[in-house]
Amino acid sequence: MRNPYKLTYHIEPERGLLNDPNGLIWFKGTYYFFHQWNRFDTNHSYKEWGLFTSTNMIDWTNQNTAILPDRHWDRNGVYSGSGIEHEDEMYLFYTGNVKNNGGRKSYQCVSKSVNGQTFVKEEKVIETPTAFTEHFRDPKVWRGSDRWWMIVGAQTKERKGAVALFSSGDLSDWTYENILYDQQLDNMCECPDLFSLNDRTDILVCCPQVIPEEEGATGITSYAAFLSGKFNEQTKQFKPNGSLALIDYGFDFYAPQTFTDHKGRRIMVGWMSRMSEEEEQLCPTKKYGYIHCLTLPRVITWENDRLIQLPIEEVKQLRKTENTFTSRLGDFELDSGRFELELRREDSTSDFYLSLRNGAIEIRYIGEKNEFSITRENWVSHTRETKVNEIQNLSQMSLYSDSSTIEVFVNNGECVFSSRYFTEEHQLRVEYQGLQHNGKLKYYSI
Ligand code: FRU
């Protein structure tokens, strides 16, 4: 059966369900991208760590299983976590999930590897401190100035979202310090991350889960957000500069994680899904036996008080053919659903419109309203839905499509929209309006 949705330059499983990126690391000459994986089914009933490796983040080898739920402290799931290198060893910190009689218990655990192939679990685990419920997971570890730090996504006994801070001198004995941050984090906060982008700017990433207040409501909504500010290693607090902001404005982005590579880049990868249960159940890839994928790796920097996200430069290697369009409006046929488009305009305040793949995706900039939007057809309701963000002008845009994914980087990475979309393979028509004088639209097939 030919699969029109198959990705060629993003990580997706051959079978089963993939969710969060885990343990991202550059280790002894290889990139390791672990991920949450149910290899048995396209639902969330089972979780282990799967693994993809690469030397260039373009060509990936699927290594399949890396860490299995085979201990009493992780028997109902090897949940998300992170990786670091210390004395030539890879340390993978994860959450062991245990369910008993409708209850839940969480343990923060470690598995180590010297060769990136065999992973050996330590017997010692971290118990949840008494201030928190067992919604306590997703350890992220990094080296501080004189010790190791770990943050864990948490819920306090008062049912508030929080980020818990631990420290260690040896990566083995961990001391619970305090709540690092707990404002605006709703009921629970998943997948925290904390890193510096320059001497003055640290970024705290977290995924707050909002549980609706109304009686009987079952849905949980959650989103990936960040705060800029400063982590003080003495007071052990994170002092934010502003309030929580979305990392990505598209339909599908969650549980991002960052790491630094040997080139010194801070790279972020997200799970390219924020589907509802219904959307997951009806997701068109399920008939091919798998669901979900990761985003392109993005380099993140802090410039003029903004988080800038741009795809790793390595993706430029994928360009096959190049065409440039300069007329004010036009249309053309793509070679396939895999392509890159780059827009540049001098008149950045006028309107712009782009219809991709016979309207499966529409991108609009309305200058008067400072409004940038992306529209797709929802595969459950079959209605069109739109995500919007306020953007002062549109001077540049890079857009990557991989058959059924789209990632739009606006104004050299000031704002990103990541989404899945599902359309027929032969829908390859592009139409655009609003290039104005000296505007350019470049099309690269991939
Ligand atoms: C986020 C998350 C994590 C958890 C993992 C389980 O998507 O819920 O908090 O560790 O997925 O698969």
CSV table of C-alpha atoms and ligand atoms in Angstrom, one decimal:
chain,number,residue,atom,x,y,z
A,1,MET,CA,0.0,0.0,0.0
A,2,ARG,CA,1.6,3.3,-1.1
A,3,ASN,CA,1.7,5.8,1.8
A,4,PRO,CA,1.2,9.4,0.7
A,5,TYR,CA,2.0,10.7,4.2
A,6,LYS,CA,5.4,9.1,4.6
A,7,LEU,CA,8.1,11.5,5.8
A,8,THR,CA,11.6,11.4,4.4
A,9,TYR,CA,13.5,14.0,6.5
A,10,HIS,CA,11.8,13.9,9.8
A,11,ILE,CA,11.9,11.1,12.5
A,12,GLU,CA,8.8,9.0,12.6
A,13,PRO,CA,8.4,5.3,13.8
A,14,GLU,CA,8.2,2.5,11.4
A,15,ARG,CA,5.4,1.1,13.5
A,16,GLY,CA,3.5,2.1,16.7
A,17,LEU,CA,3.2,5.4,18.4
A,18,LEU,CA,6.0,7.9,19.0
A,19,ASN,CA,5.7,10.8,21.4
A,20,ASP,CA,8.2,13.0,23.2
A,21,PRO,CA,11.9,13.3,22.2
A,22,ASN,CA,14.0,12.0,25.0
A,23,GLY,CA,17.7,12.0,26.0
A,24,LEU,CA,18.9,14.1,23.0
A,25,ILE,CA,22.7,14.0,23.0
A,26,TRP,CA,25.8,14.2,20.9
A,27,PHE,CA,27.9,11.3,22.2
A,28,LYS,CA,31.3,10.1,20.8
A,29,GLY,CA,30.7,11.4,17.3
A,30,THR,CA,27.0,10.5,17.0
A,31,TYR,CA,23.7,12.2,17.6
A,32,TYR,CA,21.3,10.1,19.7
A,33,PHE,CA,17.6,11.0,19.6
A,34,PHE,CA,15.7,8.8,21.9
A,35,HIS,CA,11.9,9.0,22.0
A,36,GLN,CA,8.8,7.7,23.8
A,37,TRP,CA,7.6,4.7,21.9
A,38,ASN,CA,4.7,2.2,21.9
A,39,ARG,CA,6.0,-0.4,19.5
A,40,PHE,CA,3.0,-2.6,19.9
A,41,ASP,CA,0.1,-0.3,19.1
A,42,THR,CA,-0.9,3.2,17.9
A,43,ASN,CA,-2.1,4.2,21.4
A,44,HIS,CA,-0.5,5.3,24.7
A,45,SER,CA,-1.0,1.9,26.6
A,46,TYR,CA,2.7,1.1,26.7
A,47,LYS,CA,5.9,3.2,26.8
A,48,GLU,CA,9.6,2.5,26.3
A,49,TRP,CA,12.5,4.5,24.8
A,50,GLY,CA,13.1,4.0,21.1
A,51,LEU,CA,16.3,5.4,19.5
A,52,PHE,CA,17.4,6.9,16.2
A,53,THR,CA,21.1,7.8,15.6
A,54,SER,CA,22.8,9.9,13.0
A,55,THR,CA,26.1,11.7,12.3
A,56,ASN,CA,24.5,14.7,10.6
A,57,MET,CA,20.9,14.9,11.8
A,58,ILE,CA,19.8,14.3,8.2
A,59,ASP,CA,20.3,10.6,7.6
A,60,TRP,CA,18.9,8.6,10.5
A,61,THR,CA,19.2,5.0,11.5
A,62,ASN,CA,16.4,3.5,13.5
A,63,GLN,CA,17.9,1.5,16.3
A,64,ASN,CA,14.6,0.5,17.7
A,65,THR,CA,14.4,-0.3,21.4
A,66,ALA,CA,16.9,1.3,23.9
A,67,ILE,CA,15.2,1.2,27.3
A,68,LEU,CA,12.5,-1.3,28.2
A,69,PRO,CA,10.0,-1.2,31.1
A,70,ASP,CA,11.5,-4.3,32.8
A,71,ARG,CA,12.0,-3.3,36.4
A,72,HIS,CA,9.5,-3.1,39.2
A,73,TRP,CA,10.1,0.7,39.4
A,74,ASP,CA,9.3,1.3,35.7
A,75,ARG,CA,7.0,-1.6,34.9
A,76,ASN,CA,4.1,0.6,33.5
A,77,GLY,CA,6.3,2.8,31.4
A,78,VAL,CA,9.7,4.2,30.8
A,79,TYR,CA,8.6,7.8,30.7
A,80,SER,CA,10.4,10.9,29.4
A,81,GLY,CA,13.8,12.2,30.4
A,82,SER,CA,17.1,13.5,29.3
A,83,GLY,CA,20.8,12.6,28.7
A,84,ILE,CA,24.2,13.9,29.6
A,85,GLU,CA,27.8,12.8,29.1
A,86,HIS,CA,30.1,12.4,32.1
A,87,GLU,CA,33.6,10.7,32.1
A,88,ASP,CA,32.9,9.0,28.7
A,89,GLU,CA,29.6,7.6,29.8
A,90,MET,CA,26.1,8.4,28.7
A,91,TYR,CA,23.7,8.9,31.6
A,92,LEU,CA,20.0,8.7,30.7
A,93,PHE,CA,17.6,10.0,33.3
A,94,TYR,CA,14.0,9.0,32.9
A,95,THR,CA,10.8,8.5,34.9
A,96,GLY,CA,9.7,5.0,35.9
A,97,ASN,CA,5.9,4.9,36.0
A,98,VAL,CA,4.1,2.4,38.2
A,99,LYS,CA,0.4,1.9,38.3
A,100,ASN,CA,-1.4,0.1,41.1
A,101,ASN,CA,-5.1,-0.1,41.8
A,102,GLY,CA,-5.9,3.1,39.9
A,103,GLY,CA,-3.1,4.9,41.8
A,104,ARG,CA,0.3,6.0,40.4
A,105,LYS,CA,3.8,6.0,41.6
A,106,SER,CA,6.8,7.8,39.9
A,107,TYR,CA,10.5,7.2,40.3
A,108,GLN,CA,13.3,9.2,38.7
A,109,CYS,CA,15.8,6.6,37.4
A,110,VAL,CA,19.0,6.4,35.5
A,111,SER,CA,20.3,4.0,32.8
A,112,LYS,CA,24.0,4.3,31.7
A,113,SER,CA,25.9,3.4,28.6
A,114,VAL,CA,29.6,3.5,27.5
A,115,ASN,CA,29.0,2.5,23.9
A,116,GLY,CA,25.5,3.9,23.1
A,117,GLN,CA,24.3,0.4,22.4
A,118,THR,CA,23.9,-1.3,25.8
A,119,PHE,CA,22.0,0.5,28.5
A,120,VAL,CA,22.5,-0.6,32.1
A,121,LYS,CA,20.0,0.5,34.7
A,122,GLU,CA,21.1,1.6,38.2
A,123,GLU,CA,19.3,0.1,41.1
A,124,LYS,CA,19.0,3.4,42.9
A,125,VAL,CA,15.9,5.6,42.2
A,126,ILE,CA,14.7,9.0,43.4
A,127,GLU,CA,11.4,8.9,45.4
A,128,THR,CA,8.9,11.8,45.1
A,129,PRO,CA,9.4,14.5,47.8
A,130,THR,CA,6.5,14.8,50.2
A,131,ALA,CA,5.4,18.2,48.8
A,132,PHE,CA,4.2,16.7,45.6
A,133,THR,CA,1.7,14.3,44.2
A,134,GLU,CA,2.8,11.3,42.0
A,135,HIS,CA,2.4,13.5,38.9
A,136,PHE,CA,6.1,13.9,39.1
A,137,ARG,CA,8.1,13.2,35.9
A,138,ASP,CA,10.4,14.1,33.0
A,139,PRO,CA,13.8,14.8,34.7
A,140,LYS,CA,16.2,17.2,32.9
A,141,VAL,CA,19.8,17.2,34.1
A,142,TRP,CA,22.6,19.6,33.4
A,143,ARG,CA,26.0,20.6,34.8
A,144,GLY,CA,26.0,23.8,36.9
A,145,SER,CA,29.1,25.7,38.0
A,146,ASP,CA,30.0,23.4,40.9
A,147,ARG,CA,27.4,20.5,40.9
A,148,TRP,CA,24.8,18.8,38.8
A,149,TRP,CA,21.2,20.0,38.7
A,150,MET,CA,18.0,18.2,37.9
A,151,ILE,CA,14.5,19.6,37.3
A,152,VAL,CA,11.4,17.5,37.4
A,153,GLY,CA,7.9,18.5,36.2
A,154,ALA,CA,5.5,18.4,39.1
A,155,GLN,CA,2.2,18.9,40.8
A,156,THR,CA,2.1,20.1,44.4
A,157,LYS,CA,-0.3,18.5,46.9
A,158,GLU,CA,-2.4,21.7,46.4
A,159,ARG,CA,-2.7,20.6,42.8
A,160,LYS,CA,-0.6,23.4,41.4
A,161,GLY,CA,1.9,22.9,38.6
A,162,ALA,CA,5.5,23.3,39.6
A,163,VAL,CA,9.1,22.6,38.6
A,164,ALA,CA,11.1,20.8,41.4
A,165,LEU,CA,14.8,21.3,41.7
A,166,PHE,CA,17.4,18.6,42.8
A,167,SER,CA,21.2,18.8,43.1
A,168,SER,CA,24.0,16.2,43.1
A,169,GLY,CA,27.8,16.2,43.4
A,170,ASP,CA,28.2,12.7,41.8
A,171,LEU,CA,25.1,12.1,39.6
A,172,SER,CA,24.1,9.3,42.0
A,173,ASP,CA,23.0,10.9,45.3
A,174,TRP,CA,20.4,13.5,44.6
A,175,THR,CA,19.1,16.0,47.1
A,176,TYR,CA,15.7,17.7,46.8
A,177,GLU,CA,16.3,21.4,47.1
A,178,ASN,CA,13.1,23.3,46.5
A,179,ILE,CA,10.4,24.4,44.0
A,180,LEU,CA,12.4,26.3,41.3
A,181,TYR,CA,9.3,27.9,39.9
A,182,ASP,CA,5.5,27.5,40.3
A,183,GLN,CA,3.7,30.6,38.8
A,184,GLN,CA,1.3,30.2,35.9
A,185,LEU,CA,1.9,26.5,35.6
A,186,ASP,CA,-1.7,25.4,36.1
A,187,ASN,CA,-2.4,21.9,37.5
A,188,MET,CA,0.7,20.0,36.4
A,189,CYS,CA,3.7,20.9,34.3
A,190,GLU,CA,5.4,18.3,32.0
A,191,CYS,CA,8.8,18.1,30.4
A,192,PRO,CA,10.7,21.1,31.9
A,193,ASP,CA,14.0,22.3,30.5
A,194,LEU,CA,16.4,25.0,31.6
A,195,PHE,CA,19.4,26.4,29.8
A,196,SER,CA,21.4,29.6,29.1
A,197,LEU,CA,21.3,31.4,25.8
A,198,ASN,CA,23.8,34.0,26.9
A,199,ASP,CA,25.3,35.4,30.2
A,200,ARG,CA,22.2,37.3,31.1
A,201,THR,CA,19.4,35.1,29.7
A,202,ASP,CA,18.3,31.7,30.8
A,203,ILE,CA,15.2,30.0,29.4
A,204,LEU,CA,12.8,27.8,31.4
A,205,VAL,CA,10.7,25.6,29.2
A,206,CYS,CA,7.7,23.7,30.5
A,207,CYS,CA,4.4,22.2,29.3
A,208,PRO,CA,1.5,23.3,31.6
A,209,GLN,CA,-1.5,21.1,31.7
A,210,VAL,CA,-4.8,22.9,32.1
A,211,ILE,CA,-7.6,20.8,33.6
A,212,PRO,CA,-11.0,22.3,32.8
A,213,GLU,CA,-12.9,23.4,35.9
A,214,GLU,CA,-16.4,22.5,34.8
A,215,GLU,CA,-18.0,19.4,36.3
A,216,GLY,CA,-17.9,16.4,33.9
A,217,ALA,CA,-15.4,17.9,31.5
A,218,THR,CA,-12.7,15.3,30.7
A,219,GLY,CA,-10.4,17.1,28.3
A,220,ILE,CA,-7.0,18.2,29.3
A,221,THR,CA,-5.4,20.9,27.3
A,222,SER,CA,-1.7,21.5,27.4
A,223,TYR,CA,0.9,23.6,25.6
A,224,ALA,CA,4.6,24.1,25.3
A,225,ALA,CA,5.8,27.4,26.7
A,226,PHE,CA,8.9,29.3,27.9
A,227,LEU,CA,9.9,32.1,30.3
A,228,SER,CA,13.1,34.1,29.9
A,229,GLY,CA,14.8,35.1,33.1
A,230,LYS,CA,17.7,34.0,35.3
A,231,PHE,CA,18.4,30.9,37.3
A,232,ASN,CA,20.3,31.8,40.5
A,233,GLU,CA,22.5,28.9,41.6
A,234,GLN,CA,22.8,30.3,45.1
A,235,THR,CA,19.1,31.1,45.9
A,236,LYS,CA,18.1,28.1,43.7
A,237,GLN,CA,15.2,30.1,42.2
A,238,PHE,CA,14.3,31.1,38.7
A,239,LYS,CA,13.4,34.8,38.3
A,240,PRO,CA,11.4,35.4,35.2
A,241,ASN,CA,11.5,38.6,33.1
A,242,GLY,CA,8.0,38.4,31.8
A,243,SER,CA,5.2,35.9,31.5
A,244,LEU,CA,4.9,32.5,29.8
A,245,ALA,CA,4.9,32.6,26.0
A,246,LEU,CA,4.2,29.9,23.5
A,247,ILE,CA,7.2,28.3,21.8
A,248,ASP,CA,5.4,27.4,18.6
A,249,TYR,CA,2.1,28.8,17.2
A,250,GLY,CA,1.1,25.9,15.0
A,251,PHE,CA,-1.4,23.1,15.6
A,252,ASP,CA,1.2,20.4,16.5
A,253,PHE,CA,4.0,21.1,18.9
A,254,TYR,CA,4.6,19.7,22.4
A,255,ALA,CA,7.1,18.3,24.9
A,256,PRO,CA,10.2,20.0,23.3
A,257,GLN,CA,13.7,19.2,24.6
A,258,THR,CA,17.1,20.9,24.0
A,259,PHE,CA,20.7,19.8,24.0
A,260,THR,CA,24.0,21.3,22.9
A,261,ASP,CA,26.0,19.6,20.2
A,262,HIS,CA,29.8,19.6,19.4
A,263,LYS,CA,29.4,22.7,17.3
A,264,GLY,CA,28.1,24.6,20.4
A,265,ARG,CA,24.6,25.0,19.1
A,266,ARG,CA,21.6,24.9,21.4
A,267,ILE,CA,19.2,22.6,19.5
A,268,MET,CA,15.5,22.0,20.2
A,269,VAL,CA,13.4,19.2,19.0
A,270,GLY,CA,9.6,18.9,19.7
A,271,TRP,CA,7.0,16.2,19.3
A,272,MET,CA,5.1,17.3,16.2
A,273,SER,CA,1.7,16.5,17.7
A,274,ARG,CA,-0.8,18.2,19.9
A,275,MET,CA,-3.7,16.0,18.7
A,276,SER,CA,-6.8,15.4,20.7
A,277,GLU,CA,-7.8,11.8,21.4
A,278,GLU,CA,-10.2,11.9,18.5
A,279,GLU,CA,-7.7,13.3,16.1
A,280,GLU,CA,-5.3,10.6,17.2
A,281,GLN,CA,-7.9,7.9,16.7
A,282,LEU,CA,-8.7,9.1,13.2
A,283,CYS,CA,-5.1,10.1,12.2
A,284,PRO,CA,-4.7,9.0,8.6
A,285,THR,CA,-1.3,7.4,9.2
A,286,LYS,CA,-2.8,4.9,11.5
A,287,LYS,CA,-3.9,2.6,8.6
A,288,TYR,CA,-0.2,2.3,7.8
A,289,GLY,CA,0.5,1.1,11.4
A,290,TYR,CA,2.1,4.1,13.0
A,291,ILE,CA,1.5,7.6,14.3
A,292,HIS,CA,3.4,10.9,15.0
A,293,CYS,CA,6.8,12.3,14.3
A,294,LEU,CA,9.4,14.8,15.7
A,295,THR,CA,10.0,18.3,14.4
A,296,LEU,CA,13.1,19.3,12.5
A,297,PRO,CA,16.0,20.1,14.9
A,298,ARG,CA,16.0,23.9,15.4
A,299,VAL,CA,18.9,26.1,16.5
A,300,ILE,CA,17.7,28.5,19.2
A,301,THR,CA,19.3,31.8,20.2
A,302,TRP,CA,18.3,34.9,22.0
A,303,GLU,CA,18.3,38.1,19.9
A,304,ASN,CA,16.8,41.5,20.8
A,305,ASP,CA,14.8,40.0,23.6
A,306,ARG,CA,13.3,37.4,21.5
A,307,LEU,CA,13.6,33.6,21.2
A,308,ILE,CA,14.8,32.9,17.7
A,309,GLN,CA,14.3,29.4,16.2
A,310,LEU,CA,15.8,28.3,12.9
A,311,PRO,CA,16.1,24.9,11.3
A,312,ILE,CA,19.7,23.5,11.5
A,313,GLU,CA,21.6,24.6,8.4
A,314,GLU,CA,22.2,20.9,7.5
A,315,VAL,CA,18.6,20.8,6.0
A,316,LYS,CA,19.9,23.0,3.1
A,317,GLN,CA,21.7,19.8,1.9
A,318,LEU,CA,18.3,18.4,1.0
A,319,ARG,CA,17.6,21.0,-1.8
A,320,LYS,CA,17.4,19.3,-5.2
A,321,THR,CA,16.1,21.9,-7.7
A,322,GLU,CA,15.7,25.6,-7.4
A,323,ASN,CA,13.1,28.0,-9.0
A,324,THR,CA,12.6,31.7,-8.3
A,325,PHE,CA,9.3,33.6,-8.7
A,326,THR,CA,9.2,37.3,-8.8
A,327,SER,CA,5.9,38.4,-10.3
A,328,ARG,CA,3.4,39.9,-7.9
A,329,LEU,CA,1.1,36.9,-8.1
A,330,GLY,CA,1.4,33.5,-9.6
A,331,ASP,CA,1.0,29.7,-9.4
A,332,PHE,CA,3.1,26.6,-10.1
A,333,GLU,CA,3.2,22.9,-9.6
A,334,LEU,CA,5.4,21.2,-7.0
A,335,ASP,CA,7.4,18.1,-7.8
A,336,SER,CA,6.1,16.4,-4.7
A,337,GLY,CA,4.9,17.2,-1.2
A,338,ARG,CA,8.5,17.5,0.0
A,339,PHE,CA,9.8,21.0,-0.5
A,340,GLU,CA,11.2,24.2,0.9
A,341,LEU,CA,9.9,27.7,0.1
A,342,GLU,CA,11.6,30.9,1.0
A,343,LEU,CA,9.9,34.3,0.8
A,344,ARG,CA,11.7,37.6,0.9
A,345,ARG,CA,9.9,41.0,0.6
A,346,GLU,CA,11.0,44.6,0.9
A,347,ASP,CA,7.5,45.9,1.3
A,348,SER,CA,7.0,43.9,4.5
A,349,THR,CA,3.7,45.5,5.7
A,350,SER,CA,1.5,44.6,2.7
A,351,ASP,CA,-0.8,41.6,2.6
A,352,PHE,CA,0.5,38.2,1.5
A,353,TYR,CA,-1.3,35.0,0.6
A,354,LEU,CA,0.0,31.5,-0.1
A,355,SER,CA,-2.1,28.4,-0.9
A,356,LEU,CA,-0.2,25.1,-0.8
A,357,ARG,CA,-1.1,21.8,-2.3
A,358,ASN,CA,-4.5,22.9,-3.7
A,359,GLY,CA,-5.4,24.8,-0.6
A,360,ALA,CA,-4.6,22.0,1.9
A,361,ILE,CA,-2.6,24.6,3.7
A,362,GLU,CA,-3.2,28.4,3.5
A,363,ILE,CA,-0.9,31.1,4.8
A,364,ARG,CA,-2.1,34.6,5.2
A,365,TYR,CA,-0.6,37.9,6.3
A,366,ILE,CA,-2.9,40.8,6.8
A,367,GLY,CA,-0.8,43.9,7.1
A,368,GLU,CA,-3.4,46.2,8.5
A,369,LYS,CA,-4.1,43.8,11.4
A,370,ASN,CA,-0.5,42.7,11.8
A,371,GLU,CA,-2.0,39.2,11.6
A,372,PHE,CA,-0.2,36.0,10.4
A,373,SER,CA,-2.2,32.8,10.1
A,374,ILE,CA,-2.1,29.2,9.0
A,375,THR,CA,-5.2,27.3,8.0
A,376,ARG,CA,-5.7,23.6,7.4
A,377,GLU,CA,-8.6,21.2,7.1
A,378,ASN,CA,-9.2,19.1,10.2
A,379,TRP,CA,-9.4,15.4,9.5
A,380,VAL,CA,-12.0,14.7,12.2
A,381,SER,CA,-14.5,17.5,11.7
A,382,HIS,CA,-13.6,18.2,8.0
A,383,THR,CA,-13.9,21.9,8.7
A,384,ARG,CA,-11.1,24.5,8.2
A,385,GLU,CA,-9.3,25.7,11.3
A,386,THR,CA,-6.8,28.5,11.7
A,387,LYS,CA,-4.0,29.4,14.1
A,388,VAL,CA,-3.1,33.1,14.3
A,389,ASN,CA,-0.3,35.2,15.8
A,390,GLU,CA,0.3,38.9,15.8
A,391,ILE,CA,3.3,39.8,13.7
A,392,GLN,CA,4.4,43.4,13.0
A,393,ASN,CA,5.6,42.8,9.4
A,394,LEU,CA,6.3,39.9,7.1
A,395,SER,CA,9.8,40.4,5.5
A,396,GLN,CA,11.0,36.8,5.3
A,397,MET,CA,9.5,33.3,5.7
A,398,SER,CA,11.0,29.8,5.3
A,399,LEU,CA,8.7,26.9,5.0
A,400,TYR,CA,9.4,23.2,5.1
A,401,SER,CA,7.0,20.5,4.0
A,402,ASP,CA,7.6,16.8,4.3
A,403,SER,CA,4.5,15.2,2.7
A,404,SER,CA,2.3,15.6,5.8
A,405,THR,CA,4.2,18.0,8.0
A,406,ILE,CA,4.7,21.8,7.6
A,407,GLU,CA,7.0,24.0,9.6
A,408,VAL,CA,6.9,27.8,8.9
A,409,PHE,CA,9.7,30.0,10.3
A,410,VAL,CA,8.6,33.7,10.1
A,411,ASN,CA,11.0,36.6,9.9
A,412,ASN,CA,14.2,34.7,10.2
A,413,GLY,CA,12.9,32.6,13.1
A,414,GLU,CA,11.0,35.1,15.2
A,415,CYS,CA,7.9,33.0,15.2
A,416,VAL,CA,7.3,29.3,14.2
A,417,PHE,CA,4.2,27.4,13.2
A,418,SER,CA,4.4,23.5,13.2
A,419,SER,CA,1.6,21.4,12.0
A,420,ARG,CA,0.5,18.1,10.5
A,421,TYR,CA,-1.7,18.1,7.4
A,422,PHE,CA,-3.1,15.3,5.3
A,423,THR,CA,-3.9,15.5,1.6
A,424,GLU,CA,-3.7,13.4,-1.6
A,425,GLU,CA,-0.3,12.9,-3.1
A,426,HIS,CA,-1.3,14.5,-6.5
A,427,GLN,CA,-2.4,17.8,-4.8
A,428,LEU,CA,0.7,19.8,-5.8
A,429,ARG,CA,-0.6,23.2,-6.9
A,430,VAL,CA,0.8,26.4,-5.3
A,431,GLU,CA,-0.7,29.9,-5.6
A,432,TYR,CA,0.5,33.1,-4.2
A,433,GLN,CA,-0.3,36.8,-4.1
A,434,GLY,CA,1.4,39.8,-2.7
A,435,LEU,CA,5.1,39.7,-3.6
A,436,GLN,CA,5.3,43.4,-4.5
A,437,HIS,CA,8.4,45.0,-6.1
A,438,ASN,CA,11.7,43.2,-5.5
A,439,GLY,CA,9.9,40.4,-3.7
A,440,LYS,CA,11.1,36.8,-4.3
A,441,LEU,CA,9.6,33.4,-3.7
A,442,LYS,CA,12.1,30.6,-4.0
A,443,TYR,CA,11.0,27.0,-4.4
A,444,TYR,CA,13.4,24.1,-3.7
A,445,SER,CA,12.3,20.6,-4.2
A,446,ILE,CA,13.4,18.1,-1.6
B,1,FRU,C1,4.4,14.4,27.6
B,1,FRU,C2,4.3,13.1,28.5
B,1,FRU,C3,5.3,13.2,29.6
B,1,FRU,C4,5.5,11.7,30.0
B,1,FRU,C5,5.3,11.1,28.6
B,1,FRU,C6,4.7,9.7,28.6
B,1,FRU,O1,3.8,14.2,26.4
B,1,FRU,O2,3.0,13.0,29.1
B,1,FRU,O3,5.0,14.0,30.7
B,1,FRU,O4,6.7,11.4,30.5
B,1,FRU,O5,4.6,11.9,27.8
B,1,FRU,O6,4.7,9.1,27.4
